[in-house]
GROMACS .gro file of C-alpha atoms in nm:
model
  294
    1UNK     CA    1   1.805   6.665  12.526
    2UNK     CA    2   1.846   6.518  12.168
    3UNK     CA    3   1.735   6.181  12.241
    4UNK     CA    4   2.078   6.182  12.523
    5UNK     CA    5   2.214   6.552  12.490
    6UNK     CA    6   2.088   6.742  12.870
    7UNK     CA    7   2.081   7.133  12.841
    8UNK     CA    8   2.215   7.273  13.125
    9UNK     CA    9   1.956   7.568  13.142
   10UNK     CA   10   1.800   7.708  13.426
   11UNK     CA   11   1.443   7.660  13.542
   12UNK     CA   12   1.105   7.796  13.313
   13UNK     CA   13   0.768   7.885  13.392
   14UNK     CA   14   0.522   7.524  13.363
   15UNK     CA   15   0.235   7.822  13.421
   16UNK     CA   16   0.314   8.049  13.081
   17UNK     CA   17   0.516   7.689  12.901
   18UNK     CA   18   0.165   7.501  12.959
   19UNK     CA   19  -0.066   7.777  12.748
   20UNK     CA   20   0.193   7.793  12.454
   21UNK     CA   21   0.246   7.490  12.226
   22UNK     CA   22   0.128   7.132  12.182
   23UNK     CA   23   0.427   7.007  12.291
   24UNK     CA   24   0.522   6.641  12.025
   25UNK     CA   25   0.565   6.296  12.330
   26UNK     CA   26   0.987   6.361  12.227
   27UNK     CA   27   0.987   6.693  12.349
   28UNK     CA   28   1.322   6.772  12.535
   29UNK     CA   29   1.113   7.015  12.725
   30UNK     CA   30   1.345   7.398  12.644
   31UNK     CA   31   1.228   7.700  12.649
   32UNK     CA   32   0.962   7.859  12.422
   33UNK     CA   33   1.261   8.158  12.396
   34UNK     CA   34   1.465   7.855  12.222
   35UNK     CA   35   1.274   7.827  12.019
   36UNK     CA   36   0.989   8.067  11.948
   37UNK     CA   37   0.821   7.944  11.583
   38UNK     CA   38   0.679   7.656  11.778
   39UNK     CA   39   0.593   7.751  12.180
   40UNK     CA   40   0.654   7.541  12.384
   41UNK     CA   41   1.007   7.352  12.295
   42UNK     CA   42   1.222   7.181  11.972
   43UNK     CA   43   1.144   6.877  11.742
   44UNK     CA   44   1.354   6.529  11.813
   45UNK     CA   45   1.331   6.332  11.609
   46UNK     CA   46   1.214   6.033  11.783
   47UNK     CA   47   1.524   5.801  11.569
   48UNK     CA   48   1.793   5.966  11.792
   49UNK     CA   49   1.656   5.837  12.133
   50UNK     CA   50   1.701   5.449  11.908
   51UNK     CA   51   2.031   5.579  11.784
   52UNK     CA   52   2.164   5.716  12.112
   53UNK     CA   53   2.034   5.336  12.251
   54UNK     CA   54   2.262   5.144  11.951
   55UNK     CA   55   2.543   5.335  11.942
   56UNK     CA   56   2.547   5.221  12.345
   57UNK     CA   57   2.499   4.921  12.255
   58UNK     CA   58   2.819   4.812  12.050
   59UNK     CA   59   3.013   5.055  12.286
   60UNK     CA   60   2.910   4.765  12.564
   61UNK     CA   61   2.972   4.496  12.301
   62UNK     CA   62   3.319   4.622  12.233
   63UNK     CA   63   3.434   4.725  12.588
   64UNK     CA   64   3.353   4.348  12.676
   65UNK     CA   65   3.597   4.229  12.279
   66UNK     CA   66   3.957   4.257  12.322
   67UNK     CA   67   3.916   4.567  12.109
   68UNK     CA   68   3.971   4.920  12.320
   69UNK     CA   69   3.662   5.093  12.393
   70UNK     CA   70   3.581   5.399  12.199
   71UNK     CA   71   3.361   5.649  12.261
   72UNK     CA   72   3.352   5.944  11.997
   73UNK     CA   73   3.148   6.245  12.094
   74UNK     CA   74   3.050   6.518  11.811
   75UNK     CA   75   3.241   6.721  11.737
   76UNK     CA   76   3.148   7.078  11.906
   77UNK     CA   77   3.080   6.811  12.201
   78UNK     CA   78   3.307   6.742  12.555
   79UNK     CA   79   3.424   6.353  12.517
   80UNK     CA   80   3.295   6.107  12.807
   81UNK     CA   81   3.490   6.000  13.057
   82UNK     CA   82   3.455   5.697  13.155
   83UNK     CA   83   3.469   5.645  13.552
   84UNK     CA   84   3.290   5.305  13.650
   85UNK     CA   85   3.232   4.938  13.502
   86UNK     CA   86   2.984   4.757  13.722
   87UNK     CA   87   2.843   4.480  13.663
   88UNK     CA   88   2.490   4.633  13.525
   89UNK     CA   89   2.565   4.931  13.387
   90UNK     CA   90   2.876   5.242  13.337
   91UNK     CA   91   2.828   5.522  13.478
   92UNK     CA   92   2.963   5.818  13.199
   93UNK     CA   93   3.101   6.195  13.269
   94UNK     CA   94   3.062   6.526  13.131
   95UNK     CA   95   3.165   6.837  13.223
   96UNK     CA   96   2.915   7.126  13.047
   97UNK     CA   97   3.071   7.402  12.889
   98UNK     CA   98   3.046   7.726  13.081
   99UNK     CA   99   3.037   7.589  13.431
  100UNK     CA  100   3.133   7.390  13.711
  101UNK     CA  101   2.921   7.092  13.631
  102UNK     CA  102   2.949   6.754  13.524
  103UNK     CA  103   2.708   6.617  13.267
  104UNK     CA  104   2.611   6.178  13.293
  105UNK     CA  105   2.542   5.877  13.170
  106UNK     CA  106   2.473   5.508  13.248
  107UNK     CA  107   2.438   5.251  13.031
  108UNK     CA  108   2.298   4.923  13.184
  109UNK     CA  109   2.075   4.625  13.147
  110UNK     CA  110   1.875   4.363  13.300
  111UNK     CA  111   1.762   4.052  13.268
  112UNK     CA  112   1.559   3.912  13.517
  113UNK     CA  113   1.306   4.216  13.529
  114UNK     CA  114   1.026   4.255  13.234
  115UNK     CA  115   1.048   4.696  13.060
  116UNK     CA  116   0.727   4.758  13.195
  117UNK     CA  117   0.758   4.708  13.564
  118UNK     CA  118   1.155   4.904  13.531
  119UNK     CA  119   0.942   5.202  13.398
  120UNK     CA  120   0.658   5.171  13.617
  121UNK     CA  121   0.809   5.232  13.871
  122UNK     CA  122   0.991   5.473  13.825
  123UNK     CA  123   0.637   5.668  13.741
  124UNK     CA  124   0.486   5.559  14.074
  125UNK     CA  125   0.526   5.834  14.278
  126UNK     CA  126   0.262   5.624  14.536
  127UNK     CA  127   0.551   5.337  14.521
  128UNK     CA  128   0.817   5.464  14.541
  129UNK     CA  129   0.766   5.648  14.854
  130UNK     CA  130   0.807   5.311  14.976
  131UNK     CA  131   1.104   5.212  14.845
  132UNK     CA  132   1.285   5.529  14.872
  133UNK     CA  133   1.473   5.556  15.172
  134UNK     CA  134   1.598   5.934  15.103
  135UNK     CA  135   1.180   6.006  14.979
  136UNK     CA  136   1.051   6.347  15.221
  137UNK     CA  137   0.819   6.427  14.996
  138UNK     CA  138   0.708   6.344  14.638
  139UNK     CA  139   0.357   6.376  14.509
  140UNK     CA  140   0.219   6.528  14.168
  141UNK     CA  141   0.089   6.938  14.210
  142UNK     CA  142  -0.078   6.912  13.820
  143UNK     CA  143  -0.119   6.709  13.521
  144UNK     CA  144  -0.154   6.929  13.238
  145UNK     CA  145  -0.458   6.655  12.976
  146UNK     CA  146  -0.360   6.793  12.646
  147UNK     CA  147   0.045   6.690  12.711
  148UNK     CA  148  -0.019   6.397  12.963
  149UNK     CA  149   0.285   6.669  13.143
  150UNK     CA  150   0.285   6.610  13.543
  151UNK     CA  151   0.458   6.855  13.792
  152UNK     CA  152   0.502   6.652  14.060
  153UNK     CA  153   0.755   6.842  14.436
  154UNK     CA  154   1.032   6.658  14.483
  155UNK     CA  155   1.199   6.678  14.842
  156UNK     CA  156   1.509   6.410  14.944
  157UNK     CA  157   1.777   6.417  15.187
  158UNK     CA  158   2.129   6.479  15.133
  159UNK     CA  159   2.450   6.304  15.284
  160UNK     CA  160   2.488   6.513  15.616
  161UNK     CA  161   2.591   6.835  15.656
  162UNK     CA  162   2.398   6.891  15.361
  163UNK     CA  163   2.022   7.027  15.397
  164UNK     CA  164   1.735   6.847  15.228
  165UNK     CA  165   1.704   6.886  14.885
  166UNK     CA  166   1.330   6.958  14.645
  167UNK     CA  167   1.293   6.918  14.248
  168UNK     CA  168   0.986   7.121  14.073
  169UNK     CA  169   0.955   6.894  13.748
  170UNK     CA  170   0.777   6.880  13.446
  171UNK     CA  171   0.742   6.476  13.356
  172UNK     CA  172   0.649   6.350  13.028
  173UNK     CA  173   0.702   6.001  12.922
  174UNK     CA  174   0.624   5.852  12.595
  175UNK     CA  175   0.650   5.455  12.488
  176UNK     CA  176   0.673   5.383  12.122
  177UNK     CA  177   0.600   4.971  12.021
  178UNK     CA  178   0.696   5.084  11.616
  179UNK     CA  179   1.076   5.159  11.730
  180UNK     CA  180   0.980   4.962  12.070
  181UNK     CA  181   1.121   5.241  12.342
  182UNK     CA  182   0.961   5.401  12.623
  183UNK     CA  183   1.138   5.723  12.678
  184UNK     CA  184   1.064   5.925  13.003
  185UNK     CA  185   1.212   6.299  12.996
  186UNK     CA  186   1.221   6.575  13.336
  187UNK     CA  187   1.313   6.912  13.355
  188UNK     CA  188   1.305   7.210  13.662
  189UNK     CA  189   1.047   7.394  13.659
  190UNK     CA  190   0.850   7.633  13.853
  191UNK     CA  191   0.512   7.603  13.930
  192UNK     CA  192   0.299   7.914  14.169
  193UNK     CA  193   0.135   7.589  14.447
  194UNK     CA  194   0.500   7.534  14.526
  195UNK     CA  195   0.705   7.843  14.677
  196UNK     CA  196   1.024   7.793  14.779
  197UNK     CA  197   1.037   7.668  15.153
  198UNK     CA  198   1.341   7.810  15.389
  199UNK     CA  199   1.367   7.529  15.508
  200UNK     CA  200   1.526   7.286  15.202
  201UNK     CA  201   1.716   7.488  14.878
  202UNK     CA  202   1.544   7.442  14.563
  203UNK     CA  203   1.750   7.277  14.273
  204UNK     CA  204   1.640   7.539  13.928
  205UNK     CA  205   1.863   7.266  13.740
  206UNK     CA  206   1.764   6.931  13.652
  207UNK     CA  207   1.752   6.768  13.357
  208UNK     CA  208   1.776   6.361  13.327
  209UNK     CA  209   1.565   6.055  13.022
  210UNK     CA  210   1.568   5.764  13.014
  211UNK     CA  211   1.527   5.563  12.735
  212UNK     CA  212   1.405   5.178  12.783
  213UNK     CA  213   1.442   4.908  12.485
  214UNK     CA  214   1.344   4.542  12.539
  215UNK     CA  215   1.546   4.242  12.461
  216UNK     CA  216   1.214   4.123  12.341
  217UNK     CA  217   0.884   4.260  12.422
  218UNK     CA  218   0.736   4.463  12.726
  219UNK     CA  219   0.636   4.182  12.872
  220UNK     CA  220   0.880   3.975  12.934
  221UNK     CA  221   1.209   3.996  13.104
  222UNK     CA  222   1.521   4.182  12.995
  223UNK     CA  223   1.634   4.530  12.854
  224UNK     CA  224   1.843   4.798  12.850
  225UNK     CA  225   1.880   5.101  12.951
  226UNK     CA  226   2.038   5.461  12.902
  227UNK     CA  227   2.030   5.755  13.180
  228UNK     CA  228   2.103   6.067  13.121
  229UNK     CA  229   2.144   6.317  13.362
  230UNK     CA  230   2.240   6.598  13.479
  231UNK     CA  231   2.214   6.940  13.797
  232UNK     CA  232   2.291   7.202  13.998
  233UNK     CA  233   2.268   7.102  14.370
  234UNK     CA  234   2.315   7.430  14.514
  235UNK     CA  235   2.608   7.319  14.684
  236UNK     CA  236   2.901   7.584  14.822
  237UNK     CA  237   3.151   7.239  14.758
  238UNK     CA  238   3.395   7.206  14.464
  239UNK     CA  239   3.345   6.990  14.176
  240UNK     CA  240   3.508   6.673  14.234
  241UNK     CA  241   3.312   6.662  14.608
  242UNK     CA  242   2.890   6.716  14.336
  243UNK     CA  243   3.134   6.415  14.155
  244UNK     CA  244   3.181   6.169  14.364
  245UNK     CA  245   2.859   6.229  14.517
  246UNK     CA  246   2.648   6.167  14.200
  247UNK     CA  247   2.931   5.889  14.169
  248UNK     CA  248   2.827   5.664  14.472
  249UNK     CA  249   2.456   5.765  14.490
  250UNK     CA  250   2.417   5.682  14.196
  251UNK     CA  251   2.446   5.236  14.225
  252UNK     CA  252   2.241   5.341  14.506
  253UNK     CA  253   1.988   5.467  14.334
  254UNK     CA  254   1.974   5.236  14.067
  255UNK     CA  255   1.989   4.894  14.266
  256UNK     CA  256   1.718   5.033  14.491
  257UNK     CA  257   1.503   5.098  14.180
  258UNK     CA  258   1.539   4.743  14.067
  259UNK     CA  259   1.501   4.593  14.397
  260UNK     CA  260   1.185   4.791  14.384
  261UNK     CA  261   1.044   4.644  14.064
  262UNK     CA  262   1.189   4.245  14.145
  263UNK     CA  263   0.998   4.308  14.410
  264UNK     CA  264   0.684   4.466  14.256
  265UNK     CA  265   0.699   4.122  14.064
  266UNK     CA  266   0.800   3.865  14.315
  267UNK     CA  267   0.550   4.024  14.499
  268UNK     CA  268   0.314   4.096  14.279
  269UNK     CA  269   0.217   4.440  14.392
  270UNK     CA  270  -0.001   4.692  14.165
  271UNK     CA  271   0.220   4.958  14.103
  272UNK     CA  272  -0.016   5.186  13.911
  273UNK     CA  273   0.020   5.090  13.456
  274UNK     CA  274   0.160   5.369  13.245
  275UNK     CA  275   0.261   5.205  12.962
  276UNK     CA  276  -0.139   5.120  12.759
  277UNK     CA  277  -0.257   5.506  12.904
  278UNK     CA  278   0.152   5.608  12.711
  279UNK     CA  279   0.060   5.383  12.417
  280UNK     CA  280  -0.267   5.543  12.301
  281UNK     CA  281  -0.471   5.788  12.533
  282UNK     CA  282  -0.411   6.054  12.714
  283UNK     CA  283  -0.437   6.151  13.091
  284UNK     CA  284  -0.780   6.220  13.209
  285UNK     CA  285  -0.730   6.574  13.429
  286UNK     CA  286  -0.690   6.479  13.777
  287UNK     CA  287  -0.506   6.659  14.136
  288UNK     CA  288  -0.318   6.483  14.365
  289UNK     CA  289  -0.570   6.398  14.586
  290UNK     CA  290  -0.800   6.263  14.292
  291UNK     CA  291  -0.467   6.023  14.124
  292UNK     CA  292  -0.534   5.601  14.137
  293UNK     CA  293  -0.325   5.282  14.129
  294UNK     CA  294  -0.496   4.960  13.956
   0.00000   0.00000   0.00000
């Protein structure tokens, strides 16, 4: 992902990869065959995330002024196309080379909720079952003590007449106090505990990265976020239909996520606090039945 770049890759085996090598907190979770010299992943420098955030902040400021907005990718990358401009966020897309799919990028800001609340609400699977009506199933399948990675099984409704989709993915999160950033990375995997179910369509290509930068601190209102996302929903619909579903579904999800963070704040709902654990200590081993919420 290189800070925000999401490559178009198929799933890889969690069981084999988790034993290959230690994982950097900023690892984009690419297959071992992509970087055999270090095992599980290519080492990605932390400044890339910070630089991407700075670039998007400058872009947002420019868009609000009188000058034209430009978003210049590197020479080897496809150009980004702005497809939505809302009050709290902007949405871009670009074609993924060698496929019929798009990669999406959202840059947004909120001033009425803290970065910690926004971050924790995304990670708290039990709370998401309450605020996301599209969730059919959302469970932590396994947690790796050494890396802090969690394997998640997520089943979600898709628009009629499509079948529901299920995802098996590994996620890593990290809080970097020095650079004042929080990062959440997810990527599709295979796991022996979750075989394919004929009732759902398995999504085998899925990657996302959320980078959050507080305006001040992790516990004061106000932050910017950069979400980069791609998946292959395994649909026979043409690309423009899939793009429409993503571009219409993304604002709805972000609004629900924001509302859930506000609700947790105003009603003082106790969601699990990932911030302190992500900063300094490795998580304790636990299975789905052992997860404890504050």
